[in-house]
Coordinates of C-alpha atoms (C1' of nucleotides) in Angstrom, one line a residue:
Chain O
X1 CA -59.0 -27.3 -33.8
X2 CA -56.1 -25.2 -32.5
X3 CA -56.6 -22.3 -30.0
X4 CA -56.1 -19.3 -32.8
X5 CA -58.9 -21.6 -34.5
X6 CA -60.9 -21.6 -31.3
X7 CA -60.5 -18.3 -30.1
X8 CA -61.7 -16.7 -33.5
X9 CA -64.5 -18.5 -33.5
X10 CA -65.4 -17.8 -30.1
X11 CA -65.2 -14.1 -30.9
X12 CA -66.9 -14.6 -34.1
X13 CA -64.1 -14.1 -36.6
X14 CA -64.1 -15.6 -39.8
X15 CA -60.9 -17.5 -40.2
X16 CA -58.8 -16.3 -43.4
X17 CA -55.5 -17.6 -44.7
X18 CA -54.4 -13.6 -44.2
X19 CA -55.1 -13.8 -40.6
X20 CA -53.6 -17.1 -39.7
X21 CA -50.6 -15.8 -41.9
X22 CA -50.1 -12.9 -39.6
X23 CA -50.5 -15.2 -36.1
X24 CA -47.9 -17.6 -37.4
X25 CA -45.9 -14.7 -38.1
X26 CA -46.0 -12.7 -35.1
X27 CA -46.0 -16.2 -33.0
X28 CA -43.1 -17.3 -34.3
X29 CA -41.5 -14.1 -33.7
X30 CA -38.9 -13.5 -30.8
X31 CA -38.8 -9.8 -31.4
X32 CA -42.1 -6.9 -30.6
X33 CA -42.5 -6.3 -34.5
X34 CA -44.7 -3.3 -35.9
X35 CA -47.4 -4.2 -38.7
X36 CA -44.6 -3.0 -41.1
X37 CA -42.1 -5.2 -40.6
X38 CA -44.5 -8.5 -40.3
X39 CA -46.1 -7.3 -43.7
X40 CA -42.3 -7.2 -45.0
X41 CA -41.8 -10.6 -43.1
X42 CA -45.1 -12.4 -45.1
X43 CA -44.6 -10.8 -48.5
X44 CA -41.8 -13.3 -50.2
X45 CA -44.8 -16.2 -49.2
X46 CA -47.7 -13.9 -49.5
X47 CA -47.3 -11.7 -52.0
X48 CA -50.4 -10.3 -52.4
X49 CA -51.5 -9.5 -48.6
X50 CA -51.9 -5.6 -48.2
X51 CA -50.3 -3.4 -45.1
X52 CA -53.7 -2.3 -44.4
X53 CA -54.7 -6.2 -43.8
X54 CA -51.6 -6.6 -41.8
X55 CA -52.7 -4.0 -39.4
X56 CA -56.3 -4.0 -39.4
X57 CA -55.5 -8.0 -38.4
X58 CA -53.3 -7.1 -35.7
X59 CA -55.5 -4.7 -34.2
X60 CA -58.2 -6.9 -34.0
X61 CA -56.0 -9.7 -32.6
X62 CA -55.1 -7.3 -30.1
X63 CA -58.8 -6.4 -29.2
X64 CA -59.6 -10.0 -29.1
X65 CA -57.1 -10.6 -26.8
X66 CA -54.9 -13.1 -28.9
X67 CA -52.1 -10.7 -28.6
X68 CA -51.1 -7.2 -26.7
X69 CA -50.3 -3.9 -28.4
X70 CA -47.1 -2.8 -26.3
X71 CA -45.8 0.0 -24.9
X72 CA -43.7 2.5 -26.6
X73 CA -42.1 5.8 -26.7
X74 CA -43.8 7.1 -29.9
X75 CA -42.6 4.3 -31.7
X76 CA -44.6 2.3 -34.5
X77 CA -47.4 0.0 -32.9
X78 CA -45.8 -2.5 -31.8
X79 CA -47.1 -6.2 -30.4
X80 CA -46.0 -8.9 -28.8
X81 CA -47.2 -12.4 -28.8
X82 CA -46.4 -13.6 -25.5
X83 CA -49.6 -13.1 -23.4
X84 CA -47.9 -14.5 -20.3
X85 CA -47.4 -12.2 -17.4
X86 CA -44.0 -10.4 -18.5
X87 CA -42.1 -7.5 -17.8
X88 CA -40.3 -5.1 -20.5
X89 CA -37.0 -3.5 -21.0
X90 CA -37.1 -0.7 -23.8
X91 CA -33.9 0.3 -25.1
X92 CA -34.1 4.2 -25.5
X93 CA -31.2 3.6 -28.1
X94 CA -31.8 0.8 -30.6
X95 CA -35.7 0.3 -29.2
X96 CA -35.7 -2.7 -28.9
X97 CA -37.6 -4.2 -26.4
X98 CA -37.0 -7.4 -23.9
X99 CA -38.7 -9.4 -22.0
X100 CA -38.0 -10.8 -18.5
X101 CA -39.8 -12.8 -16.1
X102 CA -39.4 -12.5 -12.2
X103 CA -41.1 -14.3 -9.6
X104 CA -40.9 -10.9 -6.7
X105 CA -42.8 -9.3 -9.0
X106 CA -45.4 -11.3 -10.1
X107 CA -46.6 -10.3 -6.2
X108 CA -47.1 -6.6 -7.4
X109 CA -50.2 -5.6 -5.8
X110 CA -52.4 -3.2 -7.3
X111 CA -53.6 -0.3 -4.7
X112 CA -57.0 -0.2 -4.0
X113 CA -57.6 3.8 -5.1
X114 CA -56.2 2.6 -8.6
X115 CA -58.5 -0.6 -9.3
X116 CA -61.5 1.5 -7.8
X117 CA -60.7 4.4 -10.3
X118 CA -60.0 2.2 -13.8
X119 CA -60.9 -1.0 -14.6
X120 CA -57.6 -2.4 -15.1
X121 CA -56.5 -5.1 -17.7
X122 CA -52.7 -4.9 -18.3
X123 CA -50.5 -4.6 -15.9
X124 CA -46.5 -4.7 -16.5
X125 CA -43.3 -3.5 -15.0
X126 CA -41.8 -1.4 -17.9
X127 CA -38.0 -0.2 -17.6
X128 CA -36.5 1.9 -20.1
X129 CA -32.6 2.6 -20.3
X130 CA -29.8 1.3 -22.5
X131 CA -29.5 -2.3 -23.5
X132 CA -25.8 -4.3 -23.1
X133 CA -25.2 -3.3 -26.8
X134 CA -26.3 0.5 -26.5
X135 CA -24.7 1.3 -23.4
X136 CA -21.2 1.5 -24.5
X137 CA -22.1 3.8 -27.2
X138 CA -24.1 5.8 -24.9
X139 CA -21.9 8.6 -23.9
X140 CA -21.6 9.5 -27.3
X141 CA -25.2 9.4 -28.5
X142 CA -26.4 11.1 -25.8
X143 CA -24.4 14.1 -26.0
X144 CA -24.8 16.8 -28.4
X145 CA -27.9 19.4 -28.7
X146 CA -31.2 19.7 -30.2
Chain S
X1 CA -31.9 31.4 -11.5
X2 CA -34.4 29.3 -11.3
X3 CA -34.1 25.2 -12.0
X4 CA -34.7 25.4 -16.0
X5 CA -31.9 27.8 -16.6
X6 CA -29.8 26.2 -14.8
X7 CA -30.2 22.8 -16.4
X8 CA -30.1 24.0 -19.5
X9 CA -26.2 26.1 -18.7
X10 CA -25.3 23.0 -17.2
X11 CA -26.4 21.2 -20.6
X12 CA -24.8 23.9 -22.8
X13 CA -28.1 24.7 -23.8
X14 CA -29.0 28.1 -25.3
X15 CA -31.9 29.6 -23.7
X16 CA -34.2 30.9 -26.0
X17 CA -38.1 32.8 -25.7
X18 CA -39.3 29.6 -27.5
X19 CA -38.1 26.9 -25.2
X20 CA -38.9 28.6 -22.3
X21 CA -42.4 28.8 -23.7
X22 CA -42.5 24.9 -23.9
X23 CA -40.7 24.4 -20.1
X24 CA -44.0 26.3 -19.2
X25 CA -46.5 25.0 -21.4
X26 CA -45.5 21.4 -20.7
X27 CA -45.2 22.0 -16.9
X28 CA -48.5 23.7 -16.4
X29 CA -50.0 20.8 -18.4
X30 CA -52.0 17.9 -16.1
X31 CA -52.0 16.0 -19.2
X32 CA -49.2 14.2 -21.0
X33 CA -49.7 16.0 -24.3
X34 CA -48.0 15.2 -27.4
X35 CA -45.9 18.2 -29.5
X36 CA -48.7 19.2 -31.6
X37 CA -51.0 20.3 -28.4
X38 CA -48.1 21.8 -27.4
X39 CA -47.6 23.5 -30.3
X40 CA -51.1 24.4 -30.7
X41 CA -52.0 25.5 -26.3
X42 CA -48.9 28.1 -27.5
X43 CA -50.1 29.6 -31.0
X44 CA -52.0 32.0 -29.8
X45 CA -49.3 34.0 -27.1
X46 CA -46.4 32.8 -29.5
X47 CA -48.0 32.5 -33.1
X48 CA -44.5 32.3 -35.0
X49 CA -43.7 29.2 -33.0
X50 CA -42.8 25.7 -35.2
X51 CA -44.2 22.5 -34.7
X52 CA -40.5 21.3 -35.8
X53 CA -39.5 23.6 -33.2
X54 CA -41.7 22.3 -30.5
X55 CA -40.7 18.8 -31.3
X56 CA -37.4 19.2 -31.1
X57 CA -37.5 21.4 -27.9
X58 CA -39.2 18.1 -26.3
X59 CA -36.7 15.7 -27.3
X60 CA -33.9 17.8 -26.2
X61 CA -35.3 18.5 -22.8
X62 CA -36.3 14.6 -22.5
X63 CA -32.9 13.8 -23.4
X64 CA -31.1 16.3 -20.8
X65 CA -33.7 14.9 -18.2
X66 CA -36.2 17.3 -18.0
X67 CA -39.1 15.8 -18.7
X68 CA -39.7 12.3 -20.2
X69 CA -41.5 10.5 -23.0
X70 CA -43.9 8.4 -21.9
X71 CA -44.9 4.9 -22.7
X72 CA -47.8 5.0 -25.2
X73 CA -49.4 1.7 -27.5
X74 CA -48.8 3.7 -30.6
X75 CA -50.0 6.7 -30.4
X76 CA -48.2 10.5 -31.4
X77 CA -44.8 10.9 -28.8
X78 CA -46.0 11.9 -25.2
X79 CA -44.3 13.8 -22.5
X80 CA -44.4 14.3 -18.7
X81 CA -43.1 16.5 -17.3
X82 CA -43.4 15.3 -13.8
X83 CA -39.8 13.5 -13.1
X84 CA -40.6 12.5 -9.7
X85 CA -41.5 8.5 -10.0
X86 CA -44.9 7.4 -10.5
X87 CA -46.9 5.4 -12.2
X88 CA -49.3 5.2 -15.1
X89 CA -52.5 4.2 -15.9
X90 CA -53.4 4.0 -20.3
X91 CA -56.4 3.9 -21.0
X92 CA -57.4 2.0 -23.8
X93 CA -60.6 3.8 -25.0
X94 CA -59.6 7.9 -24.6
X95 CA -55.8 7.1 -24.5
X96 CA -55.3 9.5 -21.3
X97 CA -52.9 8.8 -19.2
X98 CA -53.3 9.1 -15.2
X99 CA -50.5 9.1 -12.9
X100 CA -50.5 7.6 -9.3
X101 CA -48.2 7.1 -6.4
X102 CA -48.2 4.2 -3.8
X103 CA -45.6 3.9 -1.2
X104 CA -45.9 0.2 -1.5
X105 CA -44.6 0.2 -5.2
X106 CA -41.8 2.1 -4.7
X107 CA -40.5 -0.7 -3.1
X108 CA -40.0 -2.7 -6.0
X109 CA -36.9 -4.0 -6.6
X110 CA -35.3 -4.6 -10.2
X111 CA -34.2 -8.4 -10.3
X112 CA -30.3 -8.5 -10.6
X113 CA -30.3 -11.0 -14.1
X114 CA -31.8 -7.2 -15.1
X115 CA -29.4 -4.8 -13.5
X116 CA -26.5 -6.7 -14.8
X117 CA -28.1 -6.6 -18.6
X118 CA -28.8 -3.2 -18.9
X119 CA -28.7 0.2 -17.6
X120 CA -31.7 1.2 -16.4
X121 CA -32.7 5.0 -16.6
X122 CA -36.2 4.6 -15.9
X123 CA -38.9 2.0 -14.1
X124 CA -42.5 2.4 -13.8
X125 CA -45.4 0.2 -13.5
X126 CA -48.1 0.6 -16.7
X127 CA -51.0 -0.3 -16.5
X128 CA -53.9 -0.1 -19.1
X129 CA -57.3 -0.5 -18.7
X130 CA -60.7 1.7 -19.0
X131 CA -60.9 4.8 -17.3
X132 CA -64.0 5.9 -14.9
X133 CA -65.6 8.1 -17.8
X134 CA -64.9 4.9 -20.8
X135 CA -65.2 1.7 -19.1
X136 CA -69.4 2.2 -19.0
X137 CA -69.0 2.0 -22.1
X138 CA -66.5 0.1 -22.8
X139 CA -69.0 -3.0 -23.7
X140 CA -69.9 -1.2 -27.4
X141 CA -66.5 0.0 -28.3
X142 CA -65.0 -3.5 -27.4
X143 CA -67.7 -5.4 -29.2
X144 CA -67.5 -5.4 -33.4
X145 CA -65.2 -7.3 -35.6
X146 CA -62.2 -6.0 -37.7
Chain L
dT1 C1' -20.7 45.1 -29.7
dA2 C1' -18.7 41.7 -33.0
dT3 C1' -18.2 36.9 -33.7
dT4 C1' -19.8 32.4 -34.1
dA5 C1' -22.0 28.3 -33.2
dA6 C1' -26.5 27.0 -32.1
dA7 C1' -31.3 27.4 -32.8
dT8 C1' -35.4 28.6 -35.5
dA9 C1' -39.1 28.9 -39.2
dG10 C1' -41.4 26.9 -42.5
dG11 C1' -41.7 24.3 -46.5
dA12 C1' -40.9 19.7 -48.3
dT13 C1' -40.4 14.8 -47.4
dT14 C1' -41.1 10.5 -45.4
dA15 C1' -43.4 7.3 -42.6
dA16 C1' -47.3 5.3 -40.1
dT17 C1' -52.0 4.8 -40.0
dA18 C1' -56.7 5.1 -41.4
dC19 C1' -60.3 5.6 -44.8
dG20 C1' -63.4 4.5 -48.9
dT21 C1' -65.0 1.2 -52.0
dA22 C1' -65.2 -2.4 -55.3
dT23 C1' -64.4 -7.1 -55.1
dT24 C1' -63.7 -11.5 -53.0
dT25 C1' -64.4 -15.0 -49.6
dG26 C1' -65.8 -17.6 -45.3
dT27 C1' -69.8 -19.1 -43.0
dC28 C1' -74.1 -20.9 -42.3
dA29 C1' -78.5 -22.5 -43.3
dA30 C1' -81.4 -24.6 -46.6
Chain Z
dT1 C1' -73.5 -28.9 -51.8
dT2 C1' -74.6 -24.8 -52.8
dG3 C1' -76.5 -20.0 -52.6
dA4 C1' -76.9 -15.8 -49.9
dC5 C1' -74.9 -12.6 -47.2
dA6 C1' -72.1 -10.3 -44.0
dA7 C1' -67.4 -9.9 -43.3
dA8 C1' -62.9 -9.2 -44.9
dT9 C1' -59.6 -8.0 -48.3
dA10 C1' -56.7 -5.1 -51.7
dC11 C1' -55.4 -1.0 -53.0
dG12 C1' -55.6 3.7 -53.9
dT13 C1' -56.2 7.9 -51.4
dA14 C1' -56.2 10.8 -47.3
dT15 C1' -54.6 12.0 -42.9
dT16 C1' -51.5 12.6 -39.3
dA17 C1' -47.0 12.4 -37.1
dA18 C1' -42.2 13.0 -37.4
dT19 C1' -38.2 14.5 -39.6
dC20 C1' -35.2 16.8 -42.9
dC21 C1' -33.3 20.9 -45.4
dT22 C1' -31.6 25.4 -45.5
dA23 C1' -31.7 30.3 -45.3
dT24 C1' -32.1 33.3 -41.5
dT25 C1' -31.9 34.8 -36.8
dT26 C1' -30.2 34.9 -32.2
dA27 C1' -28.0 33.8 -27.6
dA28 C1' -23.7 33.5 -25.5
dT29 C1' -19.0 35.0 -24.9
dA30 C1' -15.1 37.5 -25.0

DNA sequence: TATTAAATAGGATTAATACGTATTTGTCAA
DNA sequence: TTGACAAATACGTATTAATCCTATTTAATA
């Protein structure tokens, strides 16, 4: 029994072909996809699983703990797979959003007044700027008004 | 002339009644509000105001550097309009977001393998959890399935 | 104070998400 | 193995957020 198996059990979710279609989805994914585009992603295989299913799934993955719900900047929800210690790098341009890994800041220390105030169970370094594709178009796009 | 007009001459920015009346409502906000409570804190003083015009106001002072949009997991675009750095706290339950400062943290340093990939405009630490007021009962809300 | 480009209001549209409900389907115990 | 039941699904509808369109107004400037 694999660990999506396990893990639903645990938690008392009943195992569906709809939910293990949207794990193998997102898992094999390399991008932070939104319900949408997973749902697009499954339909030529499964035609007949519903949006709604897509993101009532990934929500409860996400409250589970299989997955995370990332950060965005009013963005669709988007998730990400990788439940490893990470960083992010959002793109203001294209949104995209990367990952990196760095060993100097897996030593981030949390201050005391903040772990006494919230109970606290995410914690990532999240950049935002332009990514090596975006950044030559920048001047351009971020000129003009309103 | 205070800071705000001259950003926005600088930016070649009109100044107009209605985007000084966001600059205000936004900075006198502790929150990180989203356009509609903008638009909704300024109906009464300013009843003619749009929500289309609110929006826009906020993306056009996030994008001359006024103010930012902050990281959210999905929910309506956010602003802050404190630019000095800090850090955020999202809570899960409420989605309010609290801001905190440690001396320690601003010591972190962007890896290079980073620097040299993108431009980075912006770097905070986010972290998400329960706040004081949810996490007692965080135990209900983070029970049920689906 | 006349000109003009920029900005606004407000209705319409699109997109994302959530809801309501009839139906289907895993799960578990007999 | 099967029957019962709670859980999950599909899908239509509703809601909410964001954006677009365009006629009108207005701030800036000379």
């Amino acid at each position: 029994m694999d660990r999506f198996t396990r893990l639903c059990k645990a938690k008392g979710l009943k195992i569906t072909p709809q939910r293990m279609a949207v794990y193998e989805a997102l898992k094999n994914s390399k991008e932070h996809p939104s319900a949408d585009r997973i749902h697009k992603q499954l339909m030529p295989t499964f035609p007949s699983i519903s949006l709604d299913t897509v993101n009532r799934t990934l929500i409860t993955f996400a409250r589970i703990g299989i997955i995370n719900v990332v950060e965005g900047q009013g963005d669709p929800r988007r998730f990400d797979p990788n439940r490893e210690d990470h960083h992010h790098f959002y793109c203001l341009s294209c949104t995209k959003i990367f990952d990196f890994h760095d060993p100097d800041l897996e030593q981030i220390r949390i201050p005391d007044q903040v772990t006494r105030m919230f109970t606290i169970t995410g914690k990532r370094l999240c950049l935002s700027g332009y990514c090596n594709e975006c950044r030559h178009q920048k001047a351009e796009t971020a000129a003009p008004a309103n």
